CSV table of C-alpha atoms in Angstrom, one decimal:
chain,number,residue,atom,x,y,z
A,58,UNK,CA,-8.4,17.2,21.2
A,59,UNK,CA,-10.3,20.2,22.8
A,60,UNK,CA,-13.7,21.4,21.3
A,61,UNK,CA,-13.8,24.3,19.5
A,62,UNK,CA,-16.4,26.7,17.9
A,63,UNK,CA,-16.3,26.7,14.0
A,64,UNK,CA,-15.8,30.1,12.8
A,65,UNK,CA,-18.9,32.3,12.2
A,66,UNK,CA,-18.2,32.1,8.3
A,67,UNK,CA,-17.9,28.4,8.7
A,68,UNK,CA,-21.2,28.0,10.7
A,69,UNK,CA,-22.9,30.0,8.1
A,70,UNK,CA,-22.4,27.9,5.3
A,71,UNK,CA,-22.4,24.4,7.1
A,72,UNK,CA,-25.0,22.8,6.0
A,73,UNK,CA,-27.3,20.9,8.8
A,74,UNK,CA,-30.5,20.7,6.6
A,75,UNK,CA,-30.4,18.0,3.2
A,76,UNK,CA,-28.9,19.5,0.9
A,77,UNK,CA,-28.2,18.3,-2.9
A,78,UNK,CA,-24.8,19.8,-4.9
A,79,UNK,CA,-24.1,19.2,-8.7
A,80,UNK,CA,-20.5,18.8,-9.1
A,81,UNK,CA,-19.1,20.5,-11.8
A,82,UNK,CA,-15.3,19.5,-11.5
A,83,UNK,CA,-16.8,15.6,-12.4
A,84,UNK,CA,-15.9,14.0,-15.5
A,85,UNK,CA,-17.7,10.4,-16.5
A,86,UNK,CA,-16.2,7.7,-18.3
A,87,UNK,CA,-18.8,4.0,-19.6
A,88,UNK,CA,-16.7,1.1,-19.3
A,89,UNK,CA,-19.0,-1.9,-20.4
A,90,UNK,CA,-18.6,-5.2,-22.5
A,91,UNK,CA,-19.0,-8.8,-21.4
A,92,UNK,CA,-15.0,-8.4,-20.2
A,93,UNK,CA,-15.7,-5.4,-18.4
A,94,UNK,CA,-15.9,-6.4,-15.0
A,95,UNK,CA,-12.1,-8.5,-15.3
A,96,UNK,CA,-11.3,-5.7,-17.1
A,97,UNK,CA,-11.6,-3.4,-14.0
A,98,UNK,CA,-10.5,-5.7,-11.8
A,99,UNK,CA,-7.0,-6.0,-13.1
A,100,UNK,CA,-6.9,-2.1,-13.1
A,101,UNK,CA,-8.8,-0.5,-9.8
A,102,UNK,CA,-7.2,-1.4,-6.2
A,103,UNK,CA,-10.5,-3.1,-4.5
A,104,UNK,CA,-12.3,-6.0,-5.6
A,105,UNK,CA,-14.9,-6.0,-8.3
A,106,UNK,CA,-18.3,-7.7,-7.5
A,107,UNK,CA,-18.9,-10.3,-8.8
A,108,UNK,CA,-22.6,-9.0,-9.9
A,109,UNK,CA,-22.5,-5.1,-11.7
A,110,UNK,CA,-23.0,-3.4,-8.3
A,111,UNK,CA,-21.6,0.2,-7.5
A,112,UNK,CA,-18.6,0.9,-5.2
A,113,UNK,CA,-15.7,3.4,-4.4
A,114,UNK,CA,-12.0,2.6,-5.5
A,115,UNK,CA,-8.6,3.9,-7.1
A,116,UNK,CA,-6.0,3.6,-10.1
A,117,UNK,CA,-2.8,3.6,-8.6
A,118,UNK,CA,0.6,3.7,-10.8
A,119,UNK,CA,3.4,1.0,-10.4
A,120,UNK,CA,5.0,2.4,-8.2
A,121,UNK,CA,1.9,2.3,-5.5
A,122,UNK,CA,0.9,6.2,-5.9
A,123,UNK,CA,-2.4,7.3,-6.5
A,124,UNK,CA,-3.4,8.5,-10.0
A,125,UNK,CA,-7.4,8.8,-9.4
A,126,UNK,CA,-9.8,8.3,-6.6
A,127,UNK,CA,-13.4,7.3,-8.5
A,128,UNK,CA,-16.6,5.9,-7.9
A,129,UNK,CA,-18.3,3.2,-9.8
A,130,UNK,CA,-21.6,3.3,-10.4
A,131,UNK,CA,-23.7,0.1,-12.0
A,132,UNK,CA,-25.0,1.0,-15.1
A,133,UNK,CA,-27.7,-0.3,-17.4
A,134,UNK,CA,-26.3,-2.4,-20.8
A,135,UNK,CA,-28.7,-2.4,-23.7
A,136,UNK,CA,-27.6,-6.1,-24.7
A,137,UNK,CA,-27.3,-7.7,-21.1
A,138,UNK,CA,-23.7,-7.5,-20.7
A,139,UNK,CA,-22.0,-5.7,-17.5
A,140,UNK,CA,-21.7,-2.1,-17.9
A,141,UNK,CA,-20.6,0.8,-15.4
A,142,UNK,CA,-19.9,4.4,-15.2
A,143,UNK,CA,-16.6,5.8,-14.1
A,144,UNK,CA,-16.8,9.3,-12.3
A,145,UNK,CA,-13.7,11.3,-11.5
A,146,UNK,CA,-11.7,14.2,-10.9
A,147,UNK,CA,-11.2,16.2,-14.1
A,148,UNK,CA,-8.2,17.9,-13.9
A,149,UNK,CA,-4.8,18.8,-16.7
A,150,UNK,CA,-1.6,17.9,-15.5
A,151,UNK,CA,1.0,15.6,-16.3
A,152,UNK,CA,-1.2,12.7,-15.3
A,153,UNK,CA,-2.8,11.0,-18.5
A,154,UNK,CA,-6.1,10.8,-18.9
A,155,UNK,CA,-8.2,8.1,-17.3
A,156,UNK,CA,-9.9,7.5,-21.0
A,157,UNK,CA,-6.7,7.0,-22.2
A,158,UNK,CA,-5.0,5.3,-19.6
A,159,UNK,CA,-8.1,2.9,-19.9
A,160,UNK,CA,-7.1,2.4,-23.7
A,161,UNK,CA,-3.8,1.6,-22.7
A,162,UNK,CA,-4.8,-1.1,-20.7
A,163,UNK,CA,-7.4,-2.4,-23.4
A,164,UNK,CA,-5.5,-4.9,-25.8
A,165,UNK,CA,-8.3,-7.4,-26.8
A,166,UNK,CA,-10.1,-7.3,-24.2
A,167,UNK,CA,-14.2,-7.3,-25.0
A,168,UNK,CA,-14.8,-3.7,-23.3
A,169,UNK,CA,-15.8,-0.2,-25.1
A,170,UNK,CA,-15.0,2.9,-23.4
A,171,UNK,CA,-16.5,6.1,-24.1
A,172,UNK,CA,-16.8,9.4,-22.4
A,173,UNK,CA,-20.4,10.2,-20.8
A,174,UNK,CA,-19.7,13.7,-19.3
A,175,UNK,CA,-22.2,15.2,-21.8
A,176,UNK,CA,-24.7,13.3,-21.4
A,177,UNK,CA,-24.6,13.0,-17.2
A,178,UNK,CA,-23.9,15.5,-14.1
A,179,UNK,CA,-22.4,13.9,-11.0
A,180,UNK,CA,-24.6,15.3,-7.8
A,181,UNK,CA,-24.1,14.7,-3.9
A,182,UNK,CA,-27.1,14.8,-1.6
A,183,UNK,CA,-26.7,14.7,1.9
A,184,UNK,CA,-28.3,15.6,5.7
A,185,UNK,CA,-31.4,12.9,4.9
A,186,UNK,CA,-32.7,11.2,8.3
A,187,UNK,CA,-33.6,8.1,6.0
A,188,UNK,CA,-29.4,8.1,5.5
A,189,UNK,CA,-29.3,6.9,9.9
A,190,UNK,CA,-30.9,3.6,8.4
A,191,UNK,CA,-27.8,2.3,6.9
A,192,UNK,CA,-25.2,5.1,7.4
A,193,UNK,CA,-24.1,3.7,10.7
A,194,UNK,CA,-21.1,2.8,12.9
A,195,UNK,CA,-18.5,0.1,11.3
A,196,UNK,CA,-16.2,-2.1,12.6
A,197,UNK,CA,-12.7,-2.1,11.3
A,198,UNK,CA,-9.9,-4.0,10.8
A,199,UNK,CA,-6.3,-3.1,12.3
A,200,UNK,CA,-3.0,-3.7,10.7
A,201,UNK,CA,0.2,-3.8,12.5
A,202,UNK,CA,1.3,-1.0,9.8
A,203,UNK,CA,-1.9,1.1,11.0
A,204,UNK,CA,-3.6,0.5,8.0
A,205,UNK,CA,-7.0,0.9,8.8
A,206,UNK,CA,-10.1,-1.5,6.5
A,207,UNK,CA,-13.7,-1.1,7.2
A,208,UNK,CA,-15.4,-4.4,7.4
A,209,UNK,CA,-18.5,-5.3,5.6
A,210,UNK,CA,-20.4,-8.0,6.8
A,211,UNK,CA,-21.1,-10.4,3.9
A,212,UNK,CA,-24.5,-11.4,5.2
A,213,UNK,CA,-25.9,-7.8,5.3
A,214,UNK,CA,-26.4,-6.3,1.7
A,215,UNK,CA,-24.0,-4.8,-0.3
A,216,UNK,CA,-23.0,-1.7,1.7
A,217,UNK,CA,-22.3,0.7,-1.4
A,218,UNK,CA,-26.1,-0.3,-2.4
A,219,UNK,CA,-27.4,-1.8,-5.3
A,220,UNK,CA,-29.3,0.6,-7.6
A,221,UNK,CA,-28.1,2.1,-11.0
A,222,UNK,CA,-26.4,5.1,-10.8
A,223,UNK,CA,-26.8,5.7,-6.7
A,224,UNK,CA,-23.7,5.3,-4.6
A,225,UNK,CA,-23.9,5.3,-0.7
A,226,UNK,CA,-21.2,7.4,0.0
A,227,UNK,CA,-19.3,4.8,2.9
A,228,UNK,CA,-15.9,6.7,3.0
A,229,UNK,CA,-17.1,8.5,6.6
A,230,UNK,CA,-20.3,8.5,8.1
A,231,UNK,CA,-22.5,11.4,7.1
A,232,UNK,CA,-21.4,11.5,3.4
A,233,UNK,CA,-24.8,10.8,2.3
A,234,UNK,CA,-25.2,9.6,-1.8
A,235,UNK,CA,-23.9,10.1,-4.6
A,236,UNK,CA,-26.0,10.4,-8.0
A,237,UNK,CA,-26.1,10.3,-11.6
A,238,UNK,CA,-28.7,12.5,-13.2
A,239,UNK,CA,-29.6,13.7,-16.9
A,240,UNK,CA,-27.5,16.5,-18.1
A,241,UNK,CA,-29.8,19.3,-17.4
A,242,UNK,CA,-32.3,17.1,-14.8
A,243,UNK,CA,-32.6,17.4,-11.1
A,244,UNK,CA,-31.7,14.2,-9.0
A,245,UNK,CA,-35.5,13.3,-7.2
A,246,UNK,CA,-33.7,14.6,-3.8
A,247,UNK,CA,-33.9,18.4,-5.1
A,248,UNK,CA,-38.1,17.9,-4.1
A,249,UNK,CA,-37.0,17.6,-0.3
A,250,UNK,CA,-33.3,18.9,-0.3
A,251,UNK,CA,-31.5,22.6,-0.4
A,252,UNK,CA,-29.9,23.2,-3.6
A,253,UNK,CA,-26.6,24.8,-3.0
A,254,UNK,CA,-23.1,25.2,-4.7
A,255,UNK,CA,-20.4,23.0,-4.8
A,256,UNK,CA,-18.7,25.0,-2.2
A,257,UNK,CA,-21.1,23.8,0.7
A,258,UNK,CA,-20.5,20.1,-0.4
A,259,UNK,CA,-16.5,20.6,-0.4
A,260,UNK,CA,-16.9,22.2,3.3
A,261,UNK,CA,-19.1,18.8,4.3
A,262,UNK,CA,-16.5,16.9,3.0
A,263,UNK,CA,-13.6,18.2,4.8
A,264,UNK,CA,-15.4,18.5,7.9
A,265,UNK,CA,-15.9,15.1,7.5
A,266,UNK,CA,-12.2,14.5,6.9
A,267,UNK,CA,-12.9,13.1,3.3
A,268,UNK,CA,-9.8,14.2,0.9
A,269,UNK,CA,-11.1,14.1,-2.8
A,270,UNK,CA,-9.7,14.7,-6.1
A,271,UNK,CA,-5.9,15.7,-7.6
A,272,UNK,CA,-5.8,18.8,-4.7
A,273,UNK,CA,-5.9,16.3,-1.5
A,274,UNK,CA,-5.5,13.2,-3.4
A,275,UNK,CA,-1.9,14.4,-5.8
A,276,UNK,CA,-1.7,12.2,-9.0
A,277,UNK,CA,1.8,10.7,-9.1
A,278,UNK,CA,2.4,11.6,-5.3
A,279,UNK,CA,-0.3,10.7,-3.0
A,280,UNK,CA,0.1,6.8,-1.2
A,281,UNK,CA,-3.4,5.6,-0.6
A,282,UNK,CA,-2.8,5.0,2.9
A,283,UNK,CA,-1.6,8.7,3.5
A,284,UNK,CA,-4.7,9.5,1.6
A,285,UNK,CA,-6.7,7.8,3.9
A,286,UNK,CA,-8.1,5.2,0.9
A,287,UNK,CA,-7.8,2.2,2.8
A,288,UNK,CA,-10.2,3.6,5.6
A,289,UNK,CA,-12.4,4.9,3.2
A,290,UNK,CA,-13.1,1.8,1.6
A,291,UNK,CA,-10.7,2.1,-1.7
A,292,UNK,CA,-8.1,-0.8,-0.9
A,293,UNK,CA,-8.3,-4.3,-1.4
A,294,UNK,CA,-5.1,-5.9,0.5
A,295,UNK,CA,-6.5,-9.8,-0.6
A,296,UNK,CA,-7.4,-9.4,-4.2
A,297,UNK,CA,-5.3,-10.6,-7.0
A,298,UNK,CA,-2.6,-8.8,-9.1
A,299,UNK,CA,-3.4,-5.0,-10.5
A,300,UNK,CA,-1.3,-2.1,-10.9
A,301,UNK,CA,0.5,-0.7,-7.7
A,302,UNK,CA,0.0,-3.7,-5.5
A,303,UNK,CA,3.1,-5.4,-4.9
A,304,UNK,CA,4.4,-1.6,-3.0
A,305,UNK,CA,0.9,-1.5,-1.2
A,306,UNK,CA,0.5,-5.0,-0.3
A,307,UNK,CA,4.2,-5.0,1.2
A,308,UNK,CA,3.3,-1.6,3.2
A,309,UNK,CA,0.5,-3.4,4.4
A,310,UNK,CA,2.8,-6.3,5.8
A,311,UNK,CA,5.9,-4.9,6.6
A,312,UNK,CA,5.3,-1.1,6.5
A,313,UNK,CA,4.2,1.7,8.8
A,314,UNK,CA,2.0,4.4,7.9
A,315,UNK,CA,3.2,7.3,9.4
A,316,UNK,CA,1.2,10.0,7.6
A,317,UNK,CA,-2.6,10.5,7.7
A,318,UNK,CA,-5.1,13.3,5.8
A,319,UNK,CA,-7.3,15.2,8.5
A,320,UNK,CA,-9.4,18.3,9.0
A,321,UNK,CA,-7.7,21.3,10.3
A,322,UNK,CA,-9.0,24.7,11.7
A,323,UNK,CA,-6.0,27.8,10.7
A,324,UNK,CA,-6.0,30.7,12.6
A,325,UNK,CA,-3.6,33.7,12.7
A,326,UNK,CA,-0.6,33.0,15.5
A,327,UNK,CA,-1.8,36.2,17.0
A,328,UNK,CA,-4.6,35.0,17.8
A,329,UNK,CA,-5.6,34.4,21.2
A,330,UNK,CA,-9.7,34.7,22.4
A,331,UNK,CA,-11.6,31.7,22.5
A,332,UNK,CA,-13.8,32.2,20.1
A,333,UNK,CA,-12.0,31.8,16.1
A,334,UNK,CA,-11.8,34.7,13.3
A,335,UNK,CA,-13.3,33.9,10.4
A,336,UNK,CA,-10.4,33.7,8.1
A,337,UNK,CA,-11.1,35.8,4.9
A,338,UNK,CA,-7.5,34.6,2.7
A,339,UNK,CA,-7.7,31.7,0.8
A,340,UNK,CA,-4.7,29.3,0.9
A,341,UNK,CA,-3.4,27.5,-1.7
A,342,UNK,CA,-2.7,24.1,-1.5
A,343,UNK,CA,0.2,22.5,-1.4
A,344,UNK,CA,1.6,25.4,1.2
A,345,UNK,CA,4.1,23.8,4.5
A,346,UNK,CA,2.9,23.2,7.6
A,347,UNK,CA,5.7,23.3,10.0
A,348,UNK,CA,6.3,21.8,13.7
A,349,UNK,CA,7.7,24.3,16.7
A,350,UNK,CA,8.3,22.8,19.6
A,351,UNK,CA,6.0,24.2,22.6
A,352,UNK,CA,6.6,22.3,26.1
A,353,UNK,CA,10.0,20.2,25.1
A,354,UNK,CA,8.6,18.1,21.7
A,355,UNK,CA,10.9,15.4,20.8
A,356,UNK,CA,13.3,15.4,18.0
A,357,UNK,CA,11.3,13.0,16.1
A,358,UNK,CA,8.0,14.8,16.4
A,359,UNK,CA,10.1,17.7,14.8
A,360,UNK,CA,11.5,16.2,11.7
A,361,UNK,CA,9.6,16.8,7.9
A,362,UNK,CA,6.6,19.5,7.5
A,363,UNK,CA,3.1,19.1,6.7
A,364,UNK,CA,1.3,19.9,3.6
A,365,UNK,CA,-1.9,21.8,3.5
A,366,UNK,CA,-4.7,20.5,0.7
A,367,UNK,CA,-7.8,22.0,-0.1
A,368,UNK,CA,-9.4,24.7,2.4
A,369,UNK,CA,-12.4,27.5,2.4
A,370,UNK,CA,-12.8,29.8,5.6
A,371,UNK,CA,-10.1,28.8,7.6
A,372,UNK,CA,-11.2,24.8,7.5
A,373,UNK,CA,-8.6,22.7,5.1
A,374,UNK,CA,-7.6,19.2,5.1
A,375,UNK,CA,-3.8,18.7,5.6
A,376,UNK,CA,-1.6,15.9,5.2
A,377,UNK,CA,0.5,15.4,8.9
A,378,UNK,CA,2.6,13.1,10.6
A,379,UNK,CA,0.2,11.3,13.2
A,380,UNK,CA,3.2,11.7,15.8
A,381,UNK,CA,2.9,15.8,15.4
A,382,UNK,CA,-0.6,15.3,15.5
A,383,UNK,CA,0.0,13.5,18.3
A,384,UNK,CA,2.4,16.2,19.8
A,385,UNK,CA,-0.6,19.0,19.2
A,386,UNK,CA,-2.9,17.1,21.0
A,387,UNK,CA,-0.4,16.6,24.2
A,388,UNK,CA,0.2,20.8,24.1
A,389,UNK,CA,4.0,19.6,23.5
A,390,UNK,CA,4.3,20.9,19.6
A,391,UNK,CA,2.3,23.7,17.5
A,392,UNK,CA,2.2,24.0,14.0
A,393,UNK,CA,2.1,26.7,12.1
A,394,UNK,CA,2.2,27.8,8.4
A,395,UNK,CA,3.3,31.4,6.0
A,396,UNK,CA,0.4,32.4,4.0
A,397,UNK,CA,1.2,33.4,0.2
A,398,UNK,CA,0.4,36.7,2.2
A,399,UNK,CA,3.5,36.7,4.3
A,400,UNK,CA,1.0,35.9,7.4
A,401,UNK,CA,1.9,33.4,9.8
A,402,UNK,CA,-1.0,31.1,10.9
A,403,UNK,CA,-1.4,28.7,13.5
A,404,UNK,CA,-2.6,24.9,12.5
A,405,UNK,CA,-4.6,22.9,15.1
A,406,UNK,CA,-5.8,19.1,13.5
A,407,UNK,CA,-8.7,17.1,14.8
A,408,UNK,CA,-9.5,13.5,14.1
A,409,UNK,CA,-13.0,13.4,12.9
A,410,UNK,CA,-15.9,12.1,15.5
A,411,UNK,CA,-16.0,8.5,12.8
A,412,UNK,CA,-12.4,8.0,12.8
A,413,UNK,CA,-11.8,4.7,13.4
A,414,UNK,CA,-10.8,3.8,17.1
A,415,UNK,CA,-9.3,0.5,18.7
A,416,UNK,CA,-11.7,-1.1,21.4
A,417,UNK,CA,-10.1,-1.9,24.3
C-alpha cells in the first residue's frame, strides 16, 4: 500500500525511545505440580517444552474459537517440581474464568492452581537496541489454507528465552519483553526506559499489528487464524489432542483462511489533503466496516463487512477479508465505517513491515 504520515496525535505519543508500561488490565494465574506441564499441554493449543521454559499460546473452546490469548512464563517451585505463571486478559463476560476453567479440567491431576495477581504486575518494555540481537527476521511456514507458522530453528536457543518470568515478545518483530515484577517494584528496565501508560504500549501494539486480549481477540468468537495466532506463534498444528483441535487442525488441511487482523488508519470520508487529521472520537469496538466499490470491485470483494477492534487516535486494528484488503490496495474498493457519532469515516488497512511474505 502507499505510505502515509501518522497523524500528528499519533506521532506524539508513538514511542521511538525504550519505554517500560505496567499493564493494569493483566490478571495472573500459578499453575505448578509435578503434572503441570501434561496438564497444560492437554489444555493450551502449542506445544509445552519439555523443560519449564516460557512461551506464548491460547485456550480455545471445542468448537475451535478462542477463549484466551496468554503468556507463560517459567516460574520458580520451592520443591523442584515444574511451576509457571499464567498471564491474561481480565475481563467479565460470559466467558468463564480461566481459574475456573482450569479447575474444570483438573480431576486428579497433581497440579495446584492459585491466583497471583496480588502478588505480581505484568509490565512490557520495549525500543531497547540490545532487543536487534535476537528480535530478528524469521522464516515461516506456508499452508495451502494461508495459515502462516513461524519457524524456530531447533539448534538456536529457545526463542521465547529461558529466564523466570521474562518473555521475548516473538508475536511481531519490535514487541520487545514482557515481565513479571513485585507488586509495587519496578522491572530493572525502568533505570534505562521511559515509563509511560498503558496507552503508549496498546498504540505499539497495533502499530505493530499485534491483536490482544477479549476486544481484538473475542472469547467465544474469535478463530485463531483470523486472530492472526498461528503467525504469532500461539498454534501448534503437530501436537497431540487438546481442546479445539480437531476444527483447527482440519482448517489447517482442508480450510482457507479468508480473514486476517491488521492495522488501520480512519479518517473522515471528507477528507481529502495529504497530510491525516488527528481523529479526536473514540470508536468502539465491535463497529462495521463496510466495502463500496470504487473503480468496478468484484462481487466477491463486496460480500460480508469488516469489524473494527481496539483503536486510539484514529489507529485501530480491524478484522477484514484479505480479498477487500486486497481490493483497497488495487484502488478498486474503499471501505468505510458510521461512527456511534453518525460520522462517516474512511478505512485504509496496511500489512505491517514484518508480515510474513512468500519468497519467490
Amino acid at each position: 500500500m502507499a505510505p502515509f504520515k501518522l497523524p500528528p496525535a499519533v506521532r506524539n505519543i508513538l514511542r521511538r525511545d525504550p519505554s517500560v508500561a505496567r499493564l493494569n488490565s493483566k490478571s495472573l494465574l500459578s499453575v505448578s505440580g509435578s503434572q503441570a506441564p501434561e496438564f497444560l499441554h492437554g489444555i493450551l493449543s502449542s506445544a509445552v517444552p519439555t523443560s519449564t521454559r516460557p512461551f506464548f499460546s491460547a485456550i480455545l473452546n471445542a468448537q475451535g474459537r478462542v477463549l484466551y490469548d496468554l503468556f507463560v512464563f517459567s516460574d520458580h517451585s520451592t520443591n523442584g517440581r515444574p511451576a509457571y505463571v499464567l498471564e491474561y486478559d481480565s475481563h467479565s463476560s460470559n466467558t468463564p474464568s480461566l481459574h475456573d476453567l482450569l479447575k474444570r479440567y483438573v480431576l486428579r491431576a497433581k497440579v495446584k492452581i492459585k491466583d497471583v495477581s496480588q502478588e505480581y504486575d505484568s509490565w512490557a518494555a520495549w525500543g531497547s537496541e540490545k532487543d536487534t540481537e535476537w528480535d530478528a527476521q524469521r522464516d515461516w511456514l506456508f499452508a495451502e489454507s494461508h495459515a502462516i507458522e513461524p519457524v524456530w530453528p531447533p539448534t538456536k536457543e529457545w526463542p521465547w528465552g529461558s529466564q523466570e518470568h521474562i518473555i521475548r515478545d516473538r508475536r511481531a518483530i519490535g514487541m520487545g519483553h514482557r515481565l513479571l515484577v513485585r507488586k509495587g517494584d519496578q522491572p530493572p528496565q525502568a533505570s534505562d526506559h521511559d515509563g509511560v501508560p498503558q496507552d503508549a504500549y496498546d498504540l505499539h501494539r497495533i502499530l505493530h499489528g499485534v491483536p490482544e486480549g477479549h476486544v481484538d481477540i473475542v472469547p467465544n468468537v474469535a478463530f485463531p487464524m483470523d486472530s492472526n495466532l498461528d503467525v504469532m506463534g500461539a498454534v501448534d498444528f503437530r501436537k497431540g489432542c487438546y481442546v479445539g483441535q480437531e476444527l483447527t487442525v482440519r482448517t489447517y488441511h482442508k480450510g482457507v483462511i479468508r480473514k486476517r487482523t491488521i492495522p488501520v488508519l480512519i479518517q473522515p470520508s471528507a477528507h481529502k489533503s495529504s497530510e491525516l487529521e488527528d481523529i479526536h472520537e473514540e470508536f468502539g469496538p465491535n463497529i462495521d466496516i463496510k466495502p463500496s466499490s470504487a473503480t468496478g470491485g468484484s462481487g466477491s470483494q463486496l460480500r460480508g463487512s469488516g469489524k473494527l477492534l481496539s483503536n486510539s487516535h484514529g489507529i485501530g486494528l480491524a478484522l477484514l477479508r484479505t480479498e477487500q484488503v486486497e481490493g483497497v490496495a488495487s484502488g478498486s474498493l474503499e471501505l468505510n465505517l458510521t461512527s456511534e457519532s453518525g460520522a462517516s469515516c474512511s478505512v485504509k488497512p496496511w500489512w505491517p513491515e514484518w508480515w510474513p511474505q512468500r519468497r519467490l
